[in-house]
XYZ file of C-alpha atoms in Angstrom:
462
model
C 0.000 0.000 0.000
C 1.271 3.500 -0.894
C 2.237 5.802 1.969
C -0.517 8.308 1.054
C -3.141 5.553 1.253
C -1.831 4.396 4.646
C -1.906 7.973 5.975
C -5.449 8.394 4.648
C -6.664 5.274 6.478
C -4.954 6.311 9.710
C -6.386 9.836 9.639
C -9.828 8.597 8.602
C -9.832 6.114 11.480
C -8.916 8.893 13.892
C -11.335 11.556 12.602
C -14.345 9.275 12.156
C -14.399 8.752 15.932
C -13.455 12.310 16.940
C -16.832 13.318 18.377
C -16.096 17.055 18.954
C -14.902 17.305 15.330
C -18.039 15.607 14.033
C -20.219 17.849 16.191
C -18.638 20.996 14.727
C -18.876 19.757 11.134
C -22.458 18.581 11.479
C -23.438 21.906 13.024
C -21.808 23.960 10.248
C -23.099 21.739 7.431
C -26.552 21.835 9.037
C -26.564 25.636 8.754
C -25.391 25.293 5.153
C -28.193 22.845 4.312
C -30.840 25.209 5.667
C -29.463 28.146 3.666
C -29.078 26.134 0.448
C -32.590 24.718 0.617
C -33.891 28.279 0.821
C -31.583 29.467 -1.976
C -32.452 26.690 -4.404
C -36.165 27.327 -3.923
C -35.716 30.645 -5.749
C -35.036 28.872 -9.074
C -38.036 28.637 -11.383
C -36.681 25.399 -12.868
C -33.497 24.256 -11.131
C -33.130 21.074 -13.159
C -33.284 22.992 -16.445
C -30.619 25.438 -15.193
C -28.320 22.569 -14.206
C -28.782 20.854 -17.557
C -28.011 24.092 -19.387
C -24.863 24.618 -17.312
C -23.782 21.048 -18.072
C -24.178 21.629 -21.809
C -22.233 24.909 -21.680
C -19.346 23.255 -19.844
C -19.453 20.295 -22.221
C -19.127 22.678 -25.182
C -16.221 24.438 -23.516
C -14.282 21.233 -22.806
C -14.825 19.971 -26.332
C -13.504 23.276 -27.727
C -10.950 24.325 -25.121
C -8.349 24.860 -27.844
C -10.575 27.592 -29.323
C -11.904 29.326 -26.190
C -8.558 29.741 -24.403
C -6.823 31.557 -27.308
C -9.952 33.707 -27.679
C -9.673 34.720 -24.028
C -5.940 35.370 -24.389
C -6.406 37.573 -27.445
C -9.179 39.660 -25.892
C -7.361 40.061 -22.576
C -4.119 41.134 -24.250
C -6.021 43.668 -26.331
C -6.667 45.685 -23.153
C -3.062 45.515 -21.999
C -3.181 42.348 -19.923
C -0.500 39.672 -20.103
C -1.175 35.926 -20.290
C 1.257 33.256 -19.103
C 0.722 29.550 -19.734
C 1.971 27.273 -16.963
C 2.264 23.533 -17.570
C 2.737 22.607 -13.923
C 3.041 23.979 -10.404
C 6.798 24.568 -10.629
C 6.436 26.622 -13.803
C 3.635 28.692 -12.258
C 5.729 29.328 -9.140
C 8.713 30.347 -11.241
C 6.696 32.786 -13.354
C 5.140 34.407 -10.272
C 8.532 34.799 -8.630
C 9.935 36.371 -11.797
C 7.133 38.960 -11.837
C 7.627 39.777 -8.151
C 11.416 40.100 -8.436
C 11.163 42.164 -11.616
C 9.057 44.656 -9.669
C 11.189 44.480 -6.506
C 8.236 43.086 -4.577
C 8.561 42.013 -0.960
C 4.941 41.634 0.187
C 1.961 39.837 -1.330
C -1.694 40.095 -0.361
C -3.873 37.212 -1.536
C -7.574 36.724 -1.960
C -9.058 33.242 -1.651
C -7.773 30.936 -4.385
C -7.696 27.156 -4.550
C -5.234 27.233 -7.459
C -2.667 29.009 -5.267
C -3.212 26.275 -2.678
C -2.737 23.723 -5.441
C 0.706 25.075 -6.293
C 1.623 25.651 -2.597
C 2.308 29.299 -3.323
C 2.544 30.595 0.253
C 5.243 28.094 1.213
C 7.119 28.783 -2.010
C 7.097 32.562 -1.527
C 8.107 32.231 2.111
C 11.093 30.114 1.056
C 12.086 33.042 -1.178
C 11.804 35.618 1.632
C 8.532 37.096 0.355
C 5.678 37.704 2.793
C 2.391 36.255 1.521
C -0.742 36.989 3.538
C -4.228 35.551 3.080
C -6.983 38.156 3.215
C -10.075 35.932 3.152
C -11.057 35.552 6.820
C -11.310 31.759 6.707
C -8.008 31.452 4.830
C -6.405 33.957 7.231
C -7.507 31.845 10.213
C -6.103 28.569 8.845
C -2.907 30.374 7.804
C -2.479 31.544 11.410
C -2.875 27.911 12.473
C -0.378 26.698 9.874
C -3.043 24.511 8.267
C -4.355 23.958 4.757
C -7.964 24.905 3.944
C -10.411 22.336 5.231
C -13.058 22.927 2.567
C -13.218 24.347 -0.966
C -15.593 27.187 0.016
C -15.314 27.472 3.805
C -11.649 26.944 4.719
C -12.211 27.040 8.491
C -15.363 24.893 8.608
C -13.759 22.553 11.145
C -13.403 25.326 13.729
C -16.045 26.633 16.106
C -16.425 30.253 17.192
C -14.816 29.254 20.508
C -11.792 27.802 18.675
C -11.316 31.006 16.680
C -11.753 33.226 19.758
C -9.006 31.238 21.501
C -6.727 31.537 18.454
C -7.150 35.330 18.315
C -6.640 35.556 22.076
C -3.363 33.637 21.819
C -2.130 35.539 18.738
C -3.443 39.074 19.292
C -4.596 39.332 22.903
C -8.302 39.737 22.159
C -10.752 38.681 24.910
C -11.042 34.913 25.238
C -14.820 35.257 24.984
C -14.778 37.621 21.957
C -17.891 37.447 19.780
C -17.742 36.762 16.009
C -18.344 40.481 15.176
C -15.470 41.448 17.490
C -13.184 38.873 15.867
C -14.081 40.118 12.382
C -13.382 43.698 13.476
C -9.954 42.665 14.775
C -9.137 40.909 11.494
C -10.240 44.009 9.587
C -7.888 46.180 11.660
C -4.998 43.785 11.104
C -5.496 43.467 7.356
C -6.333 47.046 6.348
C -2.732 48.298 6.214
C -1.656 45.138 4.397
C -3.867 46.020 1.416
C -2.438 49.543 1.272
C 1.202 48.519 1.529
C 1.355 45.246 -0.435
C 3.523 45.274 -3.547
C 1.674 42.469 -5.314
C -1.968 41.340 -5.257
C -2.724 37.719 -6.133
C -6.139 36.211 -6.775
C -7.767 33.242 -8.395
C -10.729 33.493 -10.720
C -14.116 31.802 -10.604
C -14.615 32.144 -14.346
C -12.619 33.165 -17.416
C -14.835 34.907 -19.964
C -13.701 34.189 -23.507
C -15.599 36.801 -25.536
C -14.462 39.772 -23.410
C -11.112 38.519 -22.103
C -12.196 39.009 -18.490
C -11.941 37.171 -15.192
C -14.950 37.001 -12.892
C -14.477 36.814 -9.126
C -17.274 36.139 -6.656
C -16.871 36.690 -2.889
C -18.598 37.816 0.306
C -16.004 39.936 2.099
C -14.660 42.453 -0.428
C -11.107 41.274 0.195
C -10.658 40.212 -3.426
C -11.520 43.718 -4.639
C -9.029 45.232 -2.213
C -6.337 42.679 -3.122
C -6.724 43.335 -6.845
C -7.149 47.127 -6.698
C -4.591 48.633 -4.303
C -1.350 46.835 -5.326
C 0.361 48.030 -8.493
C 0.633 44.466 -9.811
C -2.229 41.967 -9.964
C -1.615 38.298 -10.761
C -4.602 35.988 -11.278
C -3.914 32.237 -11.278
C -6.741 30.295 -12.910
C -7.162 26.703 -14.045
C -7.682 26.317 -17.798
C -11.032 24.601 -17.178
C -12.601 27.769 -15.708
C -13.395 29.234 -19.135
C -16.969 30.087 -20.167
C -17.881 31.317 -23.655
C -19.668 34.581 -22.964
C -20.375 37.328 -20.446
C -24.037 36.342 -20.779
C -23.228 32.932 -19.248
C -22.599 34.584 -15.871
C -26.372 35.053 -15.650
C -26.520 31.269 -15.272
C -23.283 30.405 -13.476
C -23.143 33.110 -10.799
C -26.543 32.179 -9.268
C -25.756 28.453 -9.503
C -22.404 28.954 -7.762
C -23.849 31.188 -5.035
C -26.924 29.077 -4.296
C -25.027 25.773 -4.147
C -21.990 27.253 -2.377
C -23.613 29.331 0.356
C -27.370 29.384 -0.275
C -27.355 33.005 -1.470
C -29.095 34.293 -4.591
C -25.795 36.014 -5.389
C -22.710 36.533 -3.297
C -22.174 40.041 -1.939
C -19.371 41.091 -4.284
C -19.199 40.043 -7.923
C -16.341 41.569 -9.881
C -15.323 41.441 -13.541
C -11.719 42.414 -14.323
C -10.620 42.933 -17.919
C -7.020 44.029 -17.640
C -4.874 46.678 -15.960
C -6.005 50.247 -15.285
C -6.855 52.081 -18.486
C -5.822 55.735 -19.168
C -9.320 57.010 -18.367
C -9.682 54.979 -15.142
C -8.856 56.150 -11.617
C -8.047 52.867 -9.890
C -6.776 49.377 -10.568
C -3.320 47.834 -11.024
C -0.698 49.176 -13.392
C -0.007 45.645 -14.643
C -2.247 42.583 -14.684
C -1.235 39.002 -15.432
C -3.374 35.906 -15.857
C -1.550 32.611 -15.395
C -3.427 29.794 -17.121
C -2.631 26.681 -15.107
C -2.660 23.175 -16.547
C -0.975 21.098 -13.795
C -2.486 17.802 -14.939
C -5.797 19.102 -16.270
C -5.008 18.029 -19.816
C -4.408 14.519 -18.459
C -8.013 14.491 -17.310
C -9.175 16.166 -20.520
C -7.652 13.264 -22.460
C -9.908 10.818 -20.577
C -13.092 10.982 -22.613
C -15.173 9.159 -20.000
C -13.939 11.230 -17.054
C -13.289 14.668 -18.500
C -16.587 15.962 -17.125
C -14.703 16.214 -13.821
C -13.372 19.468 -15.335
C -16.908 20.911 -15.441
C -16.648 21.592 -11.677
C -17.301 25.218 -10.625
C -15.932 24.655 -7.069
C -19.194 25.240 -5.191
C -18.403 22.581 -2.562
C -21.934 21.126 -2.631
C -20.717 17.552 -3.097
C -18.479 17.824 -0.021
C -21.361 18.953 2.164
C -23.565 16.116 0.888
C -20.993 13.327 1.174
C -21.375 11.006 4.205
C -17.678 10.086 4.004
C -16.489 13.716 3.986
C -18.809 14.584 6.890
C -17.227 11.835 8.980
C -13.529 12.037 8.128
C -13.147 15.745 7.269
C -11.241 17.678 4.634
C -7.680 17.404 5.944
C -7.801 13.605 5.879
C -7.690 13.605 2.066
C -4.277 15.347 2.119
C -5.058 17.030 -1.205
C -6.017 20.524 -2.328
C -9.406 19.315 -3.549
C -11.110 17.031 -1.055
C -14.443 15.245 -0.957
C -16.082 13.522 -3.940
C -14.871 15.906 -6.654
C -11.347 15.811 -5.237
C -11.459 12.020 -5.314
C -12.416 12.201 -8.998
C -9.840 14.699 -10.232
C -6.823 14.245 -7.913
C -5.708 10.843 -9.312
C -5.517 12.471 -12.755
C -3.865 15.689 -11.549
C -1.326 14.083 -9.204
C -1.032 10.449 -10.283
C -3.314 7.428 -10.222
C -0.793 5.196 -8.457
C -0.426 7.485 -5.451
C -4.012 8.720 -5.154
C -6.186 5.913 -6.503
C -7.311 5.143 -2.941
C -9.428 8.319 -2.915
C -11.735 6.830 -5.533
C -12.540 4.056 -3.054
C -13.377 6.561 -0.287
C -17.034 6.604 -1.255
C -20.223 4.780 -0.379
C -21.428 5.365 -3.978
C -24.720 6.643 -2.574
C -24.972 9.101 -5.485
C -25.779 12.163 -3.352
C -22.775 14.015 -4.796
C -24.109 13.626 -8.338
C -27.587 14.632 -7.193
C -26.490 17.992 -5.727
C -23.953 18.980 -8.416
C -25.046 22.240 -10.108
C -23.486 21.233 -13.433
C -24.685 17.626 -13.264
C -21.306 15.890 -13.103
C -21.919 12.165 -12.736
C -19.470 12.062 -9.843
C -20.126 8.597 -8.444
C -19.822 7.123 -11.937
C -16.473 8.913 -12.358
C -15.273 7.273 -9.139
C -16.121 3.848 -10.550
C -14.293 4.685 -13.777
C -11.204 5.669 -11.782
C -11.358 2.307 -10.016
C -11.653 0.604 -13.385
C -8.605 2.437 -14.721
C -6.555 1.656 -11.608
C -7.304 -2.043 -12.085
C -6.742 -1.998 -15.856
C -3.305 -0.384 -15.529
C -2.306 -2.671 -12.622
C -1.977 0.208 -10.155
C -3.468 -1.879 -7.344
C -0.426 -4.068 -6.724
C 0.074 -7.812 -7.086
C -1.302 -8.837 -3.680
C -4.520 -6.871 -4.178
C -4.955 -8.201 -7.712
C -4.470 -11.782 -6.516
C -6.961 -11.210 -3.712
C -9.637 -9.853 -6.036
C -8.920 -12.651 -8.526
C -9.539 -15.274 -5.840
C -12.662 -13.455 -4.643
C -13.988 -13.269 -8.199
C -13.406 -16.977 -8.746
C -15.057 -17.924 -5.466
C -18.099 -15.735 -6.114
C -18.656 -17.235 -9.549
C -18.714 -20.851 -8.329
C -20.421 -21.911 -5.149
C -18.165 -24.906 -4.611
C -15.157 -22.604 -4.259
C -17.066 -20.392 -1.848
C -17.832 -23.394 0.345
C -14.424 -25.004 -0.040
C -13.166 -23.324 3.148
C -15.112 -23.415 6.388
C -16.003 -20.543 8.699
C -12.965 -20.968 10.946
C -10.538 -20.484 8.072
C -12.521 -17.499 6.728
C -12.540 -15.831 10.152
C -8.785 -16.383 10.431
C -8.243 -14.718 7.024
C -10.465 -11.783 7.941
C -8.561 -11.119 11.162
C -5.183 -11.655 9.505
C -5.662 -9.321 6.519
C -8.555 -6.970 7.295
C -8.409 -6.246 11.018
C -6.400 -3.038 10.575
C -8.427 -1.657 7.664
C -11.718 -2.574 9.368
C -10.690 -0.312 12.252
C -9.696 -0.634 15.875
C -13.069 0.683 17.031
C -15.117 -2.080 15.379
C -15.366 -5.824 15.799
C -14.791 -8.009 12.778
C -17.910 -9.737 11.430
C -18.033 -13.421 12.344
C -18.583 -15.877 9.516
C -20.742 -18.898 10.387
C -19.011 -22.282 10.543
C -21.116 -23.463 7.596
C -22.529 -21.417 4.743
C -26.279 -21.125 4.199
C -25.986 -23.245 1.022
C -24.147 -25.966 2.955
C -26.705 -25.933 5.745
C -29.570 -26.053 3.235
C -27.998 -28.997 1.455
C -27.599 -30.875 4.745
C -31.190 -30.085 5.726
C -32.499 -31.454 2.439
C -30.495 -34.638 2.854
C -31.765 -35.137 6.414
C -35.364 -34.740 5.255
C -34.872 -37.178 2.391
C -33.417 -39.769 4.710
């Protein structure tokens, strides 16, 4: 078993029985469910909207080679600069070059999963550049030295009491500070950072091909401040985030907001189309968009699974998943956790190392049901399992085990060849650890039902 798979099982075993953790997650997801139910009720025909979004994303993925150059051309026309990055290292290198060229020392960041994907904060810190998160949830987990717990709500695993204690330890605020007081303290701490930062870095929820724009949706206003005050703005966006037209935001913004937080629209929705123009009073002097591949074309090449790239990062599948709700986001040890992370991570980071994530599912189908762009997520998980088996990524021992199981299940005589005592010995020998230290192994009867039935028939005949 790969080390990542072993770590996953160990963390899952620990978190699944961490009752305070489960209480916090269930409380926060419960509030989310209430808000989302109210938000989705505002759609006249939700199913039709989801089908339309699916078709739009399908058209984009089938014509990515046309939409991306269209975006690049339109963005450059207004003075923006586009950089294509094949992998995380190339993206890091390009960002560092921009910062050094402009003698930058400080970076202010808005919330961005792509920057988490390329481990940008750690990279900049190793190059003596201060990089500060400005989204409140991201800021909190950065103070803790943790990765985001969730795609949309990075600090979902923390209660208000946990955050009050963190701020008390770090900044001397009252131990019983209320959420409004904590937000006010964060605002005071971050305000000067916006004004003094050399570089602003953001992600992008959507790339708009026909206008060459990036669309950012948020609730705190920190993205606007991070992209407006610094002289240089760098947006790092995955190549799959493209949509054909500005008119498509009328569909995608409400779908993202309602499934992500239960809102009709998030509080701040911004469209950026390049650096500050001669007739404009604010905005950066230079603006770069880094188009990140980092394994996405590997997934695009998989015709059956490429719909994993339709994802708009709303986080709905995480909140619906019974596995995620029990083991938590950090257990996955990936940027993208939950069902969608289990679909795309093996293609982005390697099937051999991360194939185990595709087995971390009950296949209940709830993830597919809640997806706003109708990704058939649980089917994608099965296809990943198929590919892992077909390319012999499962290892010889596992393949032999499944081969024996398959043979036994196909012929009853092989199933009954060994008695219950031997089967119980094999279960304890090979499955005790994976079954978990908190549960007892199931006990197999000494004789199978078929064997007992056969003996009963014989006794009646005699």
